């Protein structure tokens, strides 16, 4: 429809859920969400008035925390697992960046080698033979 604005659903990092909705979506009590925030396991966004706003990623994280604690893992264990998962994700991303950089460097090197073969020798200087012993010239400058 021409005059009607198109609805765009919020992205996974859009802080749109109030605490009651985030609690319901994650299956946790709102007080548990506040406790997890106090412990530093989750950091919801804040409105100008100080109200908490959770993203879809926050809700997924809350579900993961709930699964881990339900499996008998303590809060410090959960914190360590989440930290290690974040580190692994960062390392995977860095590895992908380095692989792309390596591929680009290899391609540039391949193109440079191909250009060198077609252009002939790049070094236009004459080939000099090594001086025989006793025929070397040493340049010496007096210190100033």
PDB file of C-alpha atoms in Angstrom, residues 1-141:
ATOM      1  CA  UNK A   1       0.000   0.000   0.000  1.00  0.00           C
ATOM      2  CA  UNK A   2       1.385   3.348  -1.044  1.00  0.00           C
ATOM      3  CA  UNK A   3       0.697   5.698   1.915  1.00  0.00           C
ATOM      4  CA  UNK A   4       1.037   3.196   4.723  1.00  0.00           C
ATOM      5  CA  UNK A   5       4.413   2.890   6.497  1.00  0.00           C
ATOM      6  CA  UNK A   6       5.916  -0.571   6.413  1.00  0.00           C
ATOM      7  CA  UNK A   7       6.254  -2.312   9.789  1.00  0.00           C
ATOM      8  CA  UNK A   8       9.778  -3.394  10.615  1.00  0.00           C
ATOM      9  CA  UNK A   9      10.078  -5.859  13.500  1.00  0.00           C
ATOM     10  CA  UNK A  10      12.651  -4.882  16.119  1.00  0.00           C
ATOM     11  CA  UNK A  11      16.146  -6.276  15.659  1.00  0.00           C
ATOM     12  CA  UNK A  12      17.723  -8.694  18.127  1.00  0.00           C
ATOM     13  CA  UNK A  13      19.558  -5.830  19.835  1.00  0.00           C
ATOM     14  CA  UNK A  14      16.562  -3.508  20.181  1.00  0.00           C
ATOM     15  CA  UNK A  15      15.707  -3.024  23.856  1.00  0.00           C
ATOM     16  CA  UNK A  16      11.930  -3.358  23.663  1.00  0.00           C
ATOM     17  CA  UNK A  17      10.763  -5.764  26.386  1.00  0.00           C
ATOM     18  CA  UNK A  18       9.804  -4.516  29.838  1.00  0.00           C
ATOM     19  CA  UNK A  19      10.836  -6.726  32.741  1.00  0.00           C
ATOM     20  CA  UNK A  20       7.467  -8.491  33.052  1.00  0.00           C
ATOM     21  CA  UNK A  21       7.472  -9.487  29.369  1.00  0.00           C
ATOM     22  CA  UNK A  22      11.145 -10.563  29.472  1.00  0.00           C
ATOM     23  CA  UNK A  23      10.404 -12.631  32.585  1.00  0.00           C
ATOM     24  CA  UNK A  24       7.454 -14.311  30.911  1.00  0.00           C
ATOM     25  CA  UNK A  25       9.382 -14.993  27.697  1.00  0.00           C
ATOM     26  CA  UNK A  26      12.320 -16.469  29.617  1.00  0.00           C
ATOM     27  CA  UNK A  27      10.210 -18.414  32.100  1.00  0.00           C
ATOM     28  CA  UNK A  28      11.810 -16.676  35.066  1.00  0.00           C
ATOM     29  CA  UNK A  29      10.453 -14.488  37.866  1.00  0.00           C
ATOM     30  CA  UNK A  30      11.067 -10.726  37.480  1.00  0.00           C
ATOM     31  CA  UNK A  31      13.003 -10.752  40.772  1.00  0.00           C
ATOM     32  CA  UNK A  32      15.339 -13.377  39.288  1.00  0.00           C
ATOM     33  CA  UNK A  33      16.028 -11.025  36.364  1.00  0.00           C
ATOM     34  CA  UNK A  34      16.882  -8.255  38.829  1.00  0.00           C
ATOM     35  CA  UNK A  35      19.198 -10.637  40.715  1.00  0.00           C
ATOM     36  CA  UNK A  36      20.963 -11.688  37.512  1.00  0.00           C
ATOM     37  CA  UNK A  37      21.424  -8.026  36.655  1.00  0.00           C
ATOM     38  CA  UNK A  38      22.830  -7.298  40.116  1.00  0.00           C
ATOM     39  CA  UNK A  39      25.253 -10.233  39.696  1.00  0.00           C
ATOM     40  CA  UNK A  40      26.353  -8.888  36.310  1.00  0.00           C
ATOM     41  CA  UNK A  41      25.071 -11.827  34.264  1.00  0.00           C
ATOM     42  CA  UNK A  42      22.816  -9.590  32.189  1.00  0.00           C
ATOM     43  CA  UNK A  43      22.724  -5.858  31.517  1.00  0.00           C
ATOM     44  CA  UNK A  44      19.395  -4.624  30.205  1.00  0.00           C
ATOM     45  CA  UNK A  45      19.046  -1.205  28.660  1.00  0.00           C
ATOM     46  CA  UNK A  46      17.433   1.600  30.614  1.00  0.00           C
ATOM     47  CA  UNK A  47      14.813   4.139  29.713  1.00  0.00           C
ATOM     48  CA  UNK A  48      15.158   7.800  30.623  1.00  0.00           C
ATOM     49  CA  UNK A  49      13.085   7.091  33.731  1.00  0.00           C
ATOM     50  CA  UNK A  50      15.293   4.172  34.759  1.00  0.00           C
ATOM     51  CA  UNK A  51      13.007   1.315  33.656  1.00  0.00           C
ATOM     52  CA  UNK A  52      14.654  -1.828  32.377  1.00  0.00           C
ATOM     53  CA  UNK A  53      14.333  -2.760  28.708  1.00  0.00           C
ATOM     54  CA  UNK A  54      15.440  -6.181  27.478  1.00  0.00           C
ATOM     55  CA  UNK A  55      16.452  -7.203  23.968  1.00  0.00           C
ATOM     56  CA  UNK A  56      15.680 -10.483  22.236  1.00  0.00           C
ATOM     57  CA  UNK A  57      19.334 -11.454  22.836  1.00  0.00           C
ATOM     58  CA  UNK A  58      18.855 -10.728  26.546  1.00  0.00           C
ATOM     59  CA  UNK A  59      15.850 -13.050  26.641  1.00  0.00           C
ATOM     60  CA  UNK A  60      17.846 -15.787  24.880  1.00  0.00           C
ATOM     61  CA  UNK A  61      20.669 -15.293  27.386  1.00  0.00           C
ATOM     62  CA  UNK A  62      18.199 -15.540  30.270  1.00  0.00           C
ATOM     63  CA  UNK A  63      16.936 -18.826  28.839  1.00  0.00           C
ATOM     64  CA  UNK A  64      20.483 -20.137  28.613  1.00  0.00           C
ATOM     65  CA  UNK A  65      21.203 -19.099  32.203  1.00  0.00           C
ATOM     66  CA  UNK A  66      17.981 -20.807  33.281  1.00  0.00           C
ATOM     67  CA  UNK A  67      18.955 -24.025  31.464  1.00  0.00           C
ATOM     68  CA  UNK A  68      22.407 -24.031  33.059  1.00  0.00           C
ATOM     69  CA  UNK A  69      21.139 -23.403  36.588  1.00  0.00           C
ATOM     70  CA  UNK A  70      18.423 -26.028  36.106  1.00  0.00           C
ATOM     71  CA  UNK A  71      21.184 -28.493  35.213  1.00  0.00           C
ATOM     72  CA  UNK A  72      22.755 -27.841  38.626  1.00  0.00           C
ATOM     73  CA  UNK A  73      25.449 -25.347  37.631  1.00  0.00           C
ATOM     74  CA  UNK A  74      26.060 -22.578  40.153  1.00  0.00           C
ATOM     75  CA  UNK A  75      26.058 -18.890  39.326  1.00  0.00           C
ATOM     76  CA  UNK A  76      29.876 -18.673  39.214  1.00  0.00           C
ATOM     77  CA  UNK A  77      29.936 -21.676  36.886  1.00  0.00           C
ATOM     78  CA  UNK A  78      27.316 -20.005  34.698  1.00  0.00           C
ATOM     79  CA  UNK A  79      29.381 -16.816  34.667  1.00  0.00           C
ATOM     80  CA  UNK A  80      32.485 -18.781  33.611  1.00  0.00           C
ATOM     81  CA  UNK A  81      30.604 -20.678  30.888  1.00  0.00           C
ATOM     82  CA  UNK A  82      29.141 -17.453  29.477  1.00  0.00           C
ATOM     83  CA  UNK A  83      32.562 -15.793  29.560  1.00  0.00           C
ATOM     84  CA  UNK A  84      34.141 -18.724  27.725  1.00  0.00           C
ATOM     85  CA  UNK A  85      31.328 -18.777  25.144  1.00  0.00           C
ATOM     86  CA  UNK A  86      31.868 -15.057  24.514  1.00  0.00           C
ATOM     87  CA  UNK A  87      35.609 -15.599  24.136  1.00  0.00           C
ATOM     88  CA  UNK A  88      35.095 -18.468  21.710  1.00  0.00           C
ATOM     89  CA  UNK A  89      32.682 -16.354  19.638  1.00  0.00           C
ATOM     90  CA  UNK A  90      35.198 -13.476  19.546  1.00  0.00           C
ATOM     91  CA  UNK A  91      38.010 -15.844  18.533  1.00  0.00           C
ATOM     92  CA  UNK A  92      35.894 -17.423  15.804  1.00  0.00           C
ATOM     93  CA  UNK A  93      35.087 -13.983  14.422  1.00  0.00           C
ATOM     94  CA  UNK A  94      38.758 -12.923  14.566  1.00  0.00           C
ATOM     95  CA  UNK A  95      39.790 -16.168  12.875  1.00  0.00           C
ATOM     96  CA  UNK A  96      37.325 -15.496  10.044  1.00  0.00           C
ATOM     97  CA  UNK A  97      38.708 -11.965   9.661  1.00  0.00           C
ATOM     98  CA  UNK A  98      42.275 -13.264   9.515  1.00  0.00           C
ATOM     99  CA  UNK A  99      41.350 -15.963   6.994  1.00  0.00           C
ATOM    100  CA  UNK A 100      39.745 -13.331   4.760  1.00  0.00           C
ATOM    101  CA  UNK A 101      42.809 -11.105   5.111  1.00  0.00           C
ATOM    102  CA  UNK A 102      45.108 -14.028   4.295  1.00  0.00           C
ATOM    103  CA  UNK A 103      43.046 -14.914   1.211  1.00  0.00           C
ATOM    104  CA  UNK A 104      43.189 -11.280   0.026  1.00  0.00           C
ATOM    105  CA  UNK A 105      46.957 -11.148   0.613  1.00  0.00           C
ATOM    106  CA  UNK A 106      47.491 -14.401  -1.269  1.00  0.00           C
ATOM    107  CA  UNK A 107      45.421 -13.087  -4.180  1.00  0.00           C
ATOM    108  CA  UNK A 108      47.377  -9.806  -4.244  1.00  0.00           C
ATOM    109  CA  UNK A 109      50.635 -11.760  -4.160  1.00  0.00           C
ATOM    110  CA  UNK A 110      49.425 -14.030  -6.969  1.00  0.00           C
ATOM    111  CA  UNK A 111      48.479 -11.002  -9.080  1.00  0.00           C
ATOM    112  CA  UNK A 112      51.815  -9.316  -8.374  1.00  0.00           C
ATOM    113  CA  UNK A 113      53.711 -12.470  -9.339  1.00  0.00           C
ATOM    114  CA  UNK A 114      51.672 -12.798 -12.531  1.00  0.00           C
ATOM    115  CA  UNK A 115      52.313  -9.144 -13.423  1.00  0.00           C
ATOM    116  CA  UNK A 116      56.006  -9.588 -12.793  1.00  0.00           C
ATOM    117  CA  UNK A 117      56.160 -12.577 -15.144  1.00  0.00           C
ATOM    118  CA  UNK A 118      54.445 -10.633 -17.925  1.00  0.00           C
ATOM    119  CA  UNK A 119      56.344  -7.351 -17.400  1.00  0.00           C
ATOM    120  CA  UNK A 120      59.796  -8.920 -17.416  1.00  0.00           C
ATOM    121  CA  UNK A 121      62.430  -8.247 -14.800  1.00  0.00           C
ATOM    122  CA  UNK A 122      61.518  -5.460 -12.414  1.00  0.00           C
ATOM    123  CA  UNK A 123      65.129  -4.887 -11.364  1.00  0.00           C
ATOM    124  CA  UNK A 124      66.719  -2.888 -14.205  1.00  0.00           C
ATOM    125  CA  UNK A 125      70.128  -2.601 -12.515  1.00  0.00           C
ATOM    126  CA  UNK A 126      73.046  -4.424 -14.107  1.00  0.00           C
ATOM    127  CA  UNK A 127      74.264  -7.555 -12.414  1.00  0.00           C
ATOM    128  CA  UNK A 128      77.585  -6.840 -10.708  1.00  0.00           C
ATOM    129  CA  UNK A 129      80.135  -9.508 -10.034  1.00  0.00           C
ATOM    130  CA  UNK A 130      81.515  -9.870  -6.557  1.00  0.00           C
ATOM    131  CA  UNK A 131      84.865  -8.125  -6.082  1.00  0.00           C
ATOM    132  CA  UNK A 132      87.907 -10.310  -5.730  1.00  0.00           C
ATOM    133  CA  UNK A 133      89.721 -10.134  -2.384  1.00  0.00           C
ATOM    134  CA  UNK A 134      91.970  -7.121  -2.202  1.00  0.00           C
ATOM    135  CA  UNK A 135      89.886  -5.115  -4.711  1.00  0.00           C
ATOM    136  CA  UNK A 136      87.186  -3.897  -2.328  1.00  0.00           C
ATOM    137  CA  UNK A 137      86.527  -0.189  -1.966  1.00  0.00           C
ATOM    138  CA  UNK A 138      85.622   1.142   1.468  1.00  0.00           C
ATOM    139  CA  UNK A 139      83.956   4.528   1.826  1.00  0.00           C
ATOM    140  CA  UNK A 140      85.088   6.293   4.967  1.00  0.00           C
ATOM    141  CA  UNK A 141      83.895   9.629   6.280  1.00  0.00           C
TER     142      UNK A 141
END
